[in-house]
Amino acid sequence: MTLKERDKKHLWHPLTQHKLHPNHIAITRAKGAVLYDEEGNSYIDGIASWYTCMYGHCNPYITEKVAEQMQTLDHVVFAGFTHEPAVRLSEALVAILPENQEKIFFSDNGSTSVDVAIKMALQYHFNQGQKRPKILALEGGFHGDTFGAMSVSGLSVYNGPFEDFFIDVARVPVPTAENIEEVVALMEQLLTDNEVAAFVYEPLVQGAAAMKMHDAALLERLLLLAKSHGALTIADEVMTGFGKTGKNFASEYLTVQPDIMCLSKSLTAGLVPMAITSCSLAVYNAFLSDDMGKGFFHGHTYSANPTACAAALAGIELLQSEEIQQNIQRIIKSHATFDTRIKQHPKVRQTRQLGVIYALDLELDMERYGAARYQLFNYFMERGVCLRPLGNTIYILAPFVITAEELSKVYQVIENALEIL
Ligand SMILES: *Cc1c(COP(=O)(O)O)cnc(C)c1O
């Protein structure tokens, strides 16, 4: 029996309606920007396996560092103990994060990093004798699937069974040149009673919303407004972090720095799960007290796992290498060239790019949308390219190490696909 057949017996896949989609492609190995399946087919990983393996699959530098760490210290409790990989990672991160970020708190995945951020914000105010029970978020945002993270995410048709149990969240539209004054007015109104603990946002690119992009200057106005009413700002850079936008972090495009930041996905270069919630000293100091109860009593068993820290350290080293920085510039230029060609196509409604993130919206009537999404996915896979269209959007977010030839193949397959629609 093939893996594909054996899979059906016991496995329950994420985000899947198994009755409609019983088949899963069995990947047996991966190298650089390429995935290989059990039938001997290969696929260019055009979305870096949900934007994790940005330095390439099974990158030998990273696997070597991780293997070394595994043989020295595999794991130890991070309450009451510390270790070199965590200490070095905190130093490496603080050196590249926005200037005000000083403290590093560990958890296991993007969703938990957001839950940690929300709890930090709520307790930050609570510790100072203020009850601020509300969180503000952008419409259409995605922050994860745990209860806190799901609550601050944009409402989804899939949230139905859980909505009664959400934390209290108010949402404002993503700012555009047209609606900015209305959004500012709405936000002002939501902030006036000083009940908002924090404003959560994906800076500049809303990933799961199909790589929707907004302007830094407009977002900055919302951040300033939140801050002026004493609300903390939480930048969810789980997707945008570590070079994808052309800077180490999307927050660097703004002059207003966030109080709290969430990092995961490519933090560990796609090797193992880990997440970090970083914050400013002002946030951290609100938890310092002779009173035990003012401490932050949140902790996951695998906090700061040394192996995961080693993967993250190796990833940050690669990110800062000349080779990766040149690759980033090469991909940025390559996407821009593709864009001038493809945006003329009658079936393309709109295109957008920030750094190595590229997206195009198709002219499609929504009636056909559901079908087109799977039709397109299958079309790409049959031609050796892994891209997962979101709604009527096709996006590319490939590993930084994708070659020029592989990238041309991705573009070519997209161009050819427009003809079957
Ligand atoms: C993927 C994602 C998350 C959730 O991360 P998980 O590791 O899947 O829990 C949170 N925020 C953003 C912006 C993401 O892209």
PDB file of C-alpha atoms in Angstrom, residues 150-384:
ATOM      1  CA  MET A 150      -8.952  32.933  16.570  1.00  0.00           C
ATOM      2  CA  SER A 151     -10.892  35.655  18.406  1.00  0.00           C
ATOM      3  CA  VAL A 152      -8.709  38.465  17.049  1.00  0.00           C
ATOM      4  CA  SER A 153      -8.680  37.011  13.528  1.00  0.00           C
ATOM      5  CA  GLY A 154     -11.225  38.294  11.021  1.00  0.00           C
ATOM      6  CA  LEU A 155     -14.536  36.494  11.252  1.00  0.00           C
ATOM      7  CA  SER A 156     -14.515  33.330   9.201  1.00  0.00           C
ATOM      8  CA  VAL A 157     -17.344  31.107   8.059  1.00  0.00           C
ATOM      9  CA  TYR A 158     -15.473  28.306   9.831  1.00  0.00           C
ATOM     10  CA  ASN A 159     -15.660  30.045  13.252  1.00  0.00           C
ATOM     11  CA  GLY A 160     -19.392  29.449  13.690  1.00  0.00           C
ATOM     12  CA  PRO A 161     -19.212  26.796  16.441  1.00  0.00           C
ATOM     13  CA  PHE A 162     -16.842  28.917  18.565  1.00  0.00           C
ATOM     14  CA  GLU A 163     -18.004  32.520  18.270  1.00  0.00           C
ATOM     15  CA  ASP A 164     -19.926  32.440  21.562  1.00  0.00           C
ATOM     16  CA  PHE A 165     -16.667  31.771  23.379  1.00  0.00           C
ATOM     17  CA  PHE A 166     -14.503  34.491  21.853  1.00  0.00           C
ATOM     18  CA  ILE A 167     -12.748  37.221  23.810  1.00  0.00           C
ATOM     19  CA  ASP A 168     -14.127  40.723  23.282  1.00  0.00           C
ATOM     20  CA  VAL A 169     -12.760  42.048  19.979  1.00  0.00           C
ATOM     21  CA  ALA A 170     -13.654  45.126  17.925  1.00  0.00           C
ATOM     22  CA  ARG A 171     -12.508  45.285  14.314  1.00  0.00           C
ATOM     23  CA  VAL A 172     -11.652  48.193  12.073  1.00  0.00           C
ATOM     24  CA  PRO A 173     -11.273  48.073   8.269  1.00  0.00           C
ATOM     25  CA  VAL A 174      -7.818  47.905   6.740  1.00  0.00           C
ATOM     26  CA  PRO A 175      -6.892  51.553   6.014  1.00  0.00           C
ATOM     27  CA  THR A 176      -6.796  52.725   2.404  1.00  0.00           C
ATOM     28  CA  ALA A 177      -6.289  56.185   0.913  1.00  0.00           C
ATOM     29  CA  GLU A 178     -10.093  56.358   0.431  1.00  0.00           C
ATOM     30  CA  ASN A 179     -11.321  55.218   3.855  1.00  0.00           C
ATOM     31  CA  ILE A 180      -8.561  56.420   6.199  1.00  0.00           C
ATOM     32  CA  GLU A 181     -10.538  59.305   7.764  1.00  0.00           C
ATOM     33  CA  GLU A 182     -13.499  56.995   8.477  1.00  0.00           C
ATOM     34  CA  VAL A 183     -11.232  54.313   9.948  1.00  0.00           C
ATOM     35  CA  VAL A 184      -9.495  56.868  12.161  1.00  0.00           C
ATOM     36  CA  ALA A 185     -12.868  58.202  13.343  1.00  0.00           C
ATOM     37  CA  LEU A 186     -14.162  54.699  14.085  1.00  0.00           C
ATOM     38  CA  MET A 187     -11.006  53.758  15.926  1.00  0.00           C
ATOM     39  CA  GLU A 188     -11.073  56.996  17.933  1.00  0.00           C
ATOM     40  CA  GLN A 189     -14.617  56.150  19.002  1.00  0.00           C
ATOM     41  CA  LEU A 190     -13.647  52.592  19.994  1.00  0.00           C
ATOM     42  CA  LEU A 191     -10.680  53.865  21.998  1.00  0.00           C
ATOM     43  CA  THR A 192     -12.295  56.744  23.919  1.00  0.00           C
ATOM     44  CA  ASP A 193     -13.643  54.758  26.874  1.00  0.00           C
ATOM     45  CA  ASN A 194     -10.133  53.398  27.604  1.00  0.00           C
ATOM     46  CA  GLU A 195     -11.350  49.816  27.462  1.00  0.00           C
ATOM     47  CA  VAL A 196      -8.978  48.693  24.720  1.00  0.00           C
ATOM     48  CA  ALA A 197      -5.925  46.784  25.968  1.00  0.00           C
ATOM     49  CA  ALA A 198      -4.206  46.404  22.616  1.00  0.00           C
ATOM     50  CA  PHE A 199      -4.381  46.777  18.852  1.00  0.00           C
ATOM     51  CA  VAL A 200      -3.299  43.630  16.944  1.00  0.00           C
ATOM     52  CA  TYR A 201      -2.300  43.793  13.290  1.00  0.00           C
ATOM     53  CA  GLU A 202      -0.264  42.073  10.594  1.00  0.00           C
ATOM     54  CA  PRO A 203       2.027  44.885   9.455  1.00  0.00           C
ATOM     55  CA  LEU A 204       1.765  45.754   5.728  1.00  0.00           C
ATOM     56  CA  VAL A 205       0.780  42.277   4.475  1.00  0.00           C
ATOM     57  CA  GLN A 206      -2.236  40.235   5.588  1.00  0.00           C
ATOM     58  CA  GLY A 207      -1.006  36.776   4.669  1.00  0.00           C
ATOM     59  CA  ALA A 208      -4.009  34.475   4.978  1.00  0.00           C
ATOM     60  CA  ALA A 209      -6.255  37.213   3.543  1.00  0.00           C
ATOM     61  CA  ALA A 210      -4.451  36.435   0.263  1.00  0.00           C
ATOM     62  CA  MET A 211      -1.407  38.672   0.713  1.00  0.00           C
ATOM     63  CA  LYS A 212      -3.492  41.861   0.915  1.00  0.00           C
ATOM     64  CA  MET A 213      -1.176  44.836   1.336  1.00  0.00           C
ATOM     65  CA  HIS A 214      -1.646  48.231   2.939  1.00  0.00           C
ATOM     66  CA  ASP A 215       0.331  51.413   3.209  1.00  0.00           C
ATOM     67  CA  ALA A 216       2.846  51.955   6.031  1.00  0.00           C
ATOM     68  CA  ALA A 217       1.923  55.620   6.549  1.00  0.00           C
ATOM     69  CA  LEU A 218      -1.781  54.774   6.966  1.00  0.00           C
ATOM     70  CA  LEU A 219      -1.080  51.972   9.442  1.00  0.00           C
ATOM     71  CA  GLU A 220       1.179  54.350  11.322  1.00  0.00           C
ATOM     72  CA  ARG A 221      -1.744  56.707  11.936  1.00  0.00           C
ATOM     73  CA  LEU A 222      -3.693  53.861  13.556  1.00  0.00           C
ATOM     74  CA  LEU A 223      -0.728  52.883  15.725  1.00  0.00           C
ATOM     75  CA  LEU A 224      -0.247  56.454  16.925  1.00  0.00           C
ATOM     76  CA  LEU A 225      -3.939  56.685  17.742  1.00  0.00           C
ATOM     77  CA  ALA A 226      -3.856  53.421  19.739  1.00  0.00           C
ATOM     78  CA  LYS A 227      -0.781  54.555  21.632  1.00  0.00           C
ATOM     79  CA  SER A 228      -2.259  57.976  22.401  1.00  0.00           C
ATOM     80  CA  HIS A 229      -5.126  56.195  24.186  1.00  0.00           C
ATOM     81  CA  GLY A 230      -2.812  53.971  26.201  1.00  0.00           C
ATOM     82  CA  ALA A 231      -3.463  50.803  24.196  1.00  0.00           C
ATOM     83  CA  LEU A 232      -0.483  48.581  23.426  1.00  0.00           C
ATOM     84  CA  THR A 233       0.335  47.716  19.816  1.00  0.00           C
ATOM     85  CA  ILE A 234       0.969  44.082  18.827  1.00  0.00           C
ATOM     86  CA  ALA A 235       2.675  43.449  15.472  1.00  0.00           C
ATOM     87  CA  ASP A 236       1.967  39.897  14.342  1.00  0.00           C
ATOM     88  CA  GLU A 237       5.033  39.246  12.168  1.00  0.00           C
ATOM     89  CA  VAL A 238       4.571  35.480  12.146  1.00  0.00           C
ATOM     90  CA  MET A 239       4.300  35.645   8.336  1.00  0.00           C
ATOM     91  CA  THR A 240       6.134  38.902   7.512  1.00  0.00           C
ATOM     92  CA  GLY A 241       9.202  38.315   9.705  1.00  0.00           C
ATOM     93  CA  PHE A 242      12.747  37.441   8.641  1.00  0.00           C
ATOM     94  CA  GLY A 243      13.421  39.113   5.310  1.00  0.00           C
ATOM     95  CA  LYS A 244      10.314  38.330   3.279  1.00  0.00           C
ATOM     96  CA  THR A 245       9.246  41.969   2.903  1.00  0.00           C
ATOM     97  CA  GLY A 246      12.742  43.018   1.817  1.00  0.00           C
ATOM     98  CA  LYS A 247      13.622  44.150   5.362  1.00  0.00           C
ATOM     99  CA  ASN A 248      14.205  41.860   8.344  1.00  0.00           C
ATOM    100  CA  PHE A 249      10.777  42.820   9.716  1.00  0.00           C
ATOM    101  CA  ALA A 250       7.838  44.631   8.124  1.00  0.00           C
ATOM    102  CA  SER A 251       7.728  46.913  11.188  1.00  0.00           C
ATOM    103  CA  GLU A 252      10.963  48.497   9.927  1.00  0.00           C
ATOM    104  CA  TYR A 253       8.929  50.239   7.201  1.00  0.00           C
ATOM    105  CA  LEU A 254       7.210  52.216   9.972  1.00  0.00           C
ATOM    106  CA  THR A 255       8.613  54.894  12.247  1.00  0.00           C
ATOM    107  CA  VAL A 256       6.269  53.859  15.080  1.00  0.00           C
ATOM    108  CA  GLN A 257       7.587  50.746  16.812  1.00  0.00           C
ATOM    109  CA  PRO A 258       5.239  48.086  18.192  1.00  0.00           C
ATOM    110  CA  ASP A 259       5.158  47.369  21.937  1.00  0.00           C
ATOM    111  CA  ILE A 260       4.906  43.615  21.360  1.00  0.00           C
ATOM    112  CA  MET A 261       5.873  41.407  18.393  1.00  0.00           C
ATOM    113  CA  CYS A 262       4.921  37.830  17.432  1.00  0.00           C
ATOM    114  CA  LEU A 263       7.364  35.640  15.513  1.00  0.00           C
ATOM    115  CA  SER A 264       7.219  32.053  14.275  1.00  0.00           C
ATOM    116  CA  LYS A 265       7.022  30.268  10.863  1.00  0.00           C
ATOM    117  CA  SER A 266      10.486  30.965   9.341  1.00  0.00           C
ATOM    118  CA  LEU A 267      11.944  31.746  12.801  1.00  0.00           C
ATOM    119  CA  THR A 268      13.255  28.163  12.929  1.00  0.00           C
ATOM    120  CA  ALA A 269      13.916  27.949   9.180  1.00  0.00           C
ATOM    121  CA  GLY A 270      11.172  25.359   8.744  1.00  0.00           C
ATOM    122  CA  LEU A 271      12.871  22.738  10.883  1.00  0.00           C
ATOM    123  CA  VAL A 272      10.906  22.535  14.123  1.00  0.00           C
ATOM    124  CA  PRO A 273       8.028  24.488  15.641  1.00  0.00           C
ATOM    125  CA  MET A 274       8.817  27.379  17.944  1.00  0.00           C
ATOM    126  CA  ALA A 275       7.550  30.913  18.469  1.00  0.00           C
ATOM    127  CA  ILE A 276       8.585  34.072  20.222  1.00  0.00           C
ATOM    128  CA  THR A 277       6.683  36.999  21.645  1.00  0.00           C
ATOM    129  CA  SER A 278       9.067  39.916  22.127  1.00  0.00           C
ATOM    130  CA  CYS A 279       8.302  43.136  23.970  1.00  0.00           C
ATOM    131  CA  SER A 280       9.645  46.469  25.116  1.00  0.00           C
ATOM    132  CA  LEU A 281      11.090  47.077  28.581  1.00  0.00           C
ATOM    133  CA  ALA A 282       8.034  49.157  29.459  1.00  0.00           C
ATOM    134  CA  VAL A 283       5.834  46.070  29.003  1.00  0.00           C
ATOM    135  CA  TYR A 284       8.233  43.774  30.859  1.00  0.00           C
ATOM    136  CA  ASN A 285       8.642  46.217  33.758  1.00  0.00           C
ATOM    137  CA  ALA A 286       4.889  46.219  34.416  1.00  0.00           C
ATOM    138  CA  PHE A 287       5.288  42.578  35.551  1.00  0.00           C
ATOM    139  CA  LEU A 288       8.194  43.230  37.949  1.00  0.00           C
ATOM    140  CA  SER A 289       6.962  43.281  41.521  1.00  0.00           C
ATOM    141  CA  ASP A 290       7.422  41.814  44.992  1.00  0.00           C
ATOM    142  CA  ASP A 291       3.960  40.455  44.426  1.00  0.00           C
ATOM    143  CA  MET A 292       4.234  36.954  42.888  1.00  0.00           C
ATOM    144  CA  GLY A 293       0.824  37.340  41.237  1.00  0.00           C
ATOM    145  CA  LYS A 294       2.048  40.189  39.042  1.00  0.00           C
ATOM    146  CA  GLY A 295       4.419  37.829  37.241  1.00  0.00           C
ATOM    147  CA  PHE A 296       3.509  36.344  33.869  1.00  0.00           C
ATOM    148  CA  PHE A 297       2.294  32.830  34.676  1.00  0.00           C
ATOM    149  CA  HIS A 298       2.238  31.372  31.219  1.00  0.00           C
ATOM    150  CA  GLY A 299       4.579  28.589  30.155  1.00  0.00           C
ATOM    151  CA  HIS A 300       4.746  25.764  27.652  1.00  0.00           C
ATOM    152  CA  THR A 301       6.583  22.517  28.375  1.00  0.00           C
ATOM    153  CA  TYR A 302       8.899  22.896  25.387  1.00  0.00           C
ATOM    154  CA  SER A 303       9.654  26.594  25.985  1.00  0.00           C
ATOM    155  CA  ALA A 304      13.013  27.560  24.438  1.00  0.00           C
ATOM    156  CA  ASN A 305      13.771  24.021  23.297  1.00  0.00           C
ATOM    157  CA  PRO A 306      17.552  24.118  22.675  1.00  0.00           C
ATOM    158  CA  THR A 307      17.290  22.326  19.319  1.00  0.00           C
ATOM    159  CA  ALA A 308      14.700  24.814  18.074  1.00  0.00           C
ATOM    160  CA  CYS A 309      16.879  27.684  19.340  1.00  0.00           C
ATOM    161  CA  ALA A 310      19.851  26.240  17.411  1.00  0.00           C
ATOM    162  CA  ALA A 311      17.747  26.119  14.222  1.00  0.00           C
ATOM    163  CA  ALA A 312      16.667  29.735  14.770  1.00  0.00           C
ATOM    164  CA  LEU A 313      20.235  30.896  15.395  1.00  0.00           C
ATOM    165  CA  ALA A 314      21.485  29.206  12.222  1.00  0.00           C
ATOM    166  CA  GLY A 315      18.563  30.725  10.297  1.00  0.00           C
ATOM    167  CA  ILE A 316      19.343  34.252  11.523  1.00  0.00           C
ATOM    168  CA  GLU A 317      23.009  33.752  10.570  1.00  0.00           C
ATOM    169  CA  LEU A 318      21.950  32.754   7.049  1.00  0.00           C
ATOM    170  CA  LEU A 319      19.486  35.647   6.807  1.00  0.00           C
ATOM    171  CA  GLN A 320      22.363  38.050   7.456  1.00  0.00           C
ATOM    172  CA  SER A 321      24.695  36.351   4.981  1.00  0.00           C
ATOM    173  CA  GLU A 322      25.597  38.122   1.773  1.00  0.00           C
ATOM    174  CA  GLU A 323      24.359  35.141  -0.233  1.00  0.00           C
ATOM    175  CA  ILE A 324      20.815  35.246   1.146  1.00  0.00           C
ATOM    176  CA  GLN A 325      20.665  39.050   0.975  1.00  0.00           C
ATOM    177  CA  GLN A 326      21.682  38.879  -2.707  1.00  0.00           C
ATOM    178  CA  ASN A 327      19.086  36.191  -3.329  1.00  0.00           C
ATOM    179  CA  ILE A 328      16.405  38.402  -1.773  1.00  0.00           C
ATOM    180  CA  GLN A 329      17.365  41.280  -4.099  1.00  0.00           C
ATOM    181  CA  ARG A 330      17.426  38.933  -7.097  1.00  0.00           C
ATOM    182  CA  ILE A 331      13.920  37.614  -6.359  1.00  0.00           C
ATOM    183  CA  ILE A 332      12.574  41.141  -5.783  1.00  0.00           C
ATOM    184  CA  LYS A 333      13.839  42.222  -9.232  1.00  0.00           C
ATOM    185  CA  SER A 334      12.674  39.008 -10.874  1.00  0.00           C
ATOM    186  CA  HIS A 335       9.114  39.402  -9.494  1.00  0.00           C
ATOM    187  CA  ALA A 336       9.044  43.038 -10.659  1.00  0.00           C
ATOM    188  CA  THR A 337       9.981  41.993 -14.206  1.00  0.00           C
ATOM    189  CA  PHE A 338       7.330  39.248 -14.210  1.00  0.00           C
ATOM    190  CA  ASP A 339       4.844  41.802 -12.926  1.00  0.00           C
ATOM    191  CA  THR A 340       5.286  44.236 -15.815  1.00  0.00           C
ATOM    192  CA  ARG A 341       4.461  41.371 -18.170  1.00  0.00           C
ATOM    193  CA  ILE A 342       1.597  39.676 -16.344  1.00  0.00           C
ATOM    194  CA  LYS A 343      -0.338  42.709 -15.126  1.00  0.00           C
ATOM    195  CA  GLN A 344      -1.298  43.482 -18.740  1.00  0.00           C
ATOM    196  CA  HIS A 345      -3.084  40.141 -19.049  1.00  0.00           C
ATOM    197  CA  PRO A 346      -6.865  40.515 -19.480  1.00  0.00           C
ATOM    198  CA  LYS A 347      -7.500  37.812 -16.865  1.00  0.00           C
ATOM    199  CA  VAL A 348      -5.435  39.616 -14.224  1.00  0.00           C
ATOM    200  CA  ARG A 349      -7.351  42.200 -12.212  1.00  0.00           C
ATOM    201  CA  GLN A 350      -4.595  43.447  -9.942  1.00  0.00           C
ATOM    202  CA  THR A 351      -1.072  42.598  -8.802  1.00  0.00           C
ATOM    203  CA  ARG A 352       0.995  43.517  -5.743  1.00  0.00           C
ATOM    204  CA  GLN A 353       4.467  42.933  -4.370  1.00  0.00           C
ATOM    205  CA  LEU A 354       6.419  43.634  -1.210  1.00  0.00           C
ATOM    206  CA  GLY A 355       9.901  42.145  -1.052  1.00  0.00           C
ATOM    207  CA  VAL A 356       9.760  38.517  -2.183  1.00  0.00           C
ATOM    208  CA  ILE A 357       5.990  38.353  -1.595  1.00  0.00           C
ATOM    209  CA  TYR A 358       4.124  38.522  -4.899  1.00  0.00           C
ATOM    210  CA  ALA A 359       0.375  38.176  -5.498  1.00  0.00           C
ATOM    211  CA  LEU A 360      -2.015  38.521  -8.400  1.00  0.00           C
ATOM    212  CA  ASP A 361      -5.810  38.642  -8.312  1.00  0.00           C
ATOM    213  CA  LEU A 362      -7.667  36.964 -11.141  1.00  0.00           C
ATOM    214  CA  GLU A 363     -10.665  38.332 -12.971  1.00  0.00           C
ATOM    215  CA  LEU A 364     -13.042  35.551 -11.953  1.00  0.00           C
ATOM    216  CA  ASP A 365     -16.693  35.521 -11.212  1.00  0.00           C
ATOM    217  CA  MET A 366     -17.224  34.276  -7.688  1.00  0.00           C
ATOM    218  CA  GLU A 367     -19.646  31.545  -8.740  1.00  0.00           C
ATOM    219  CA  ARG A 368     -16.790  29.638 -10.256  1.00  0.00           C
ATOM    220  CA  TYR A 369     -14.335  30.531  -7.529  1.00  0.00           C
ATOM    221  CA  GLY A 370     -14.487  27.350  -5.441  1.00  0.00           C
ATOM    222  CA  ALA A 371     -13.924  25.167  -8.454  1.00  0.00           C
ATOM    223  CA  ALA A 372     -11.191  27.376  -9.930  1.00  0.00           C
ATOM    224  CA  ARG A 373      -9.151  27.196  -6.750  1.00  0.00           C
ATOM    225  CA  TYR A 374      -8.849  23.385  -6.897  1.00  0.00           C
ATOM    226  CA  GLN A 375      -8.625  23.362 -10.670  1.00  0.00           C
ATOM    227  CA  LEU A 376      -5.677  25.746 -10.457  1.00  0.00           C
ATOM    228  CA  PHE A 377      -3.978  23.881  -7.610  1.00  0.00           C
ATOM    229  CA  ASN A 378      -4.174  20.628  -9.576  1.00  0.00           C
ATOM    230  CA  TYR A 379      -2.998  22.350 -12.748  1.00  0.00           C
ATOM    231  CA  PHE A 380       0.090  23.705 -10.953  1.00  0.00           C
ATOM    232  CA  MET A 381       0.882  20.407  -9.215  1.00  0.00           C
ATOM    233  CA  GLU A 382       0.584  18.410 -12.453  1.00  0.00           C
ATOM    234  CA  ARG A 383       3.216  20.722 -13.889  1.00  0.00           C
ATOM    235  CA  GLY A 384       5.565  20.401 -10.921  1.00  0.00           C
TER     236      GLY A 384
END
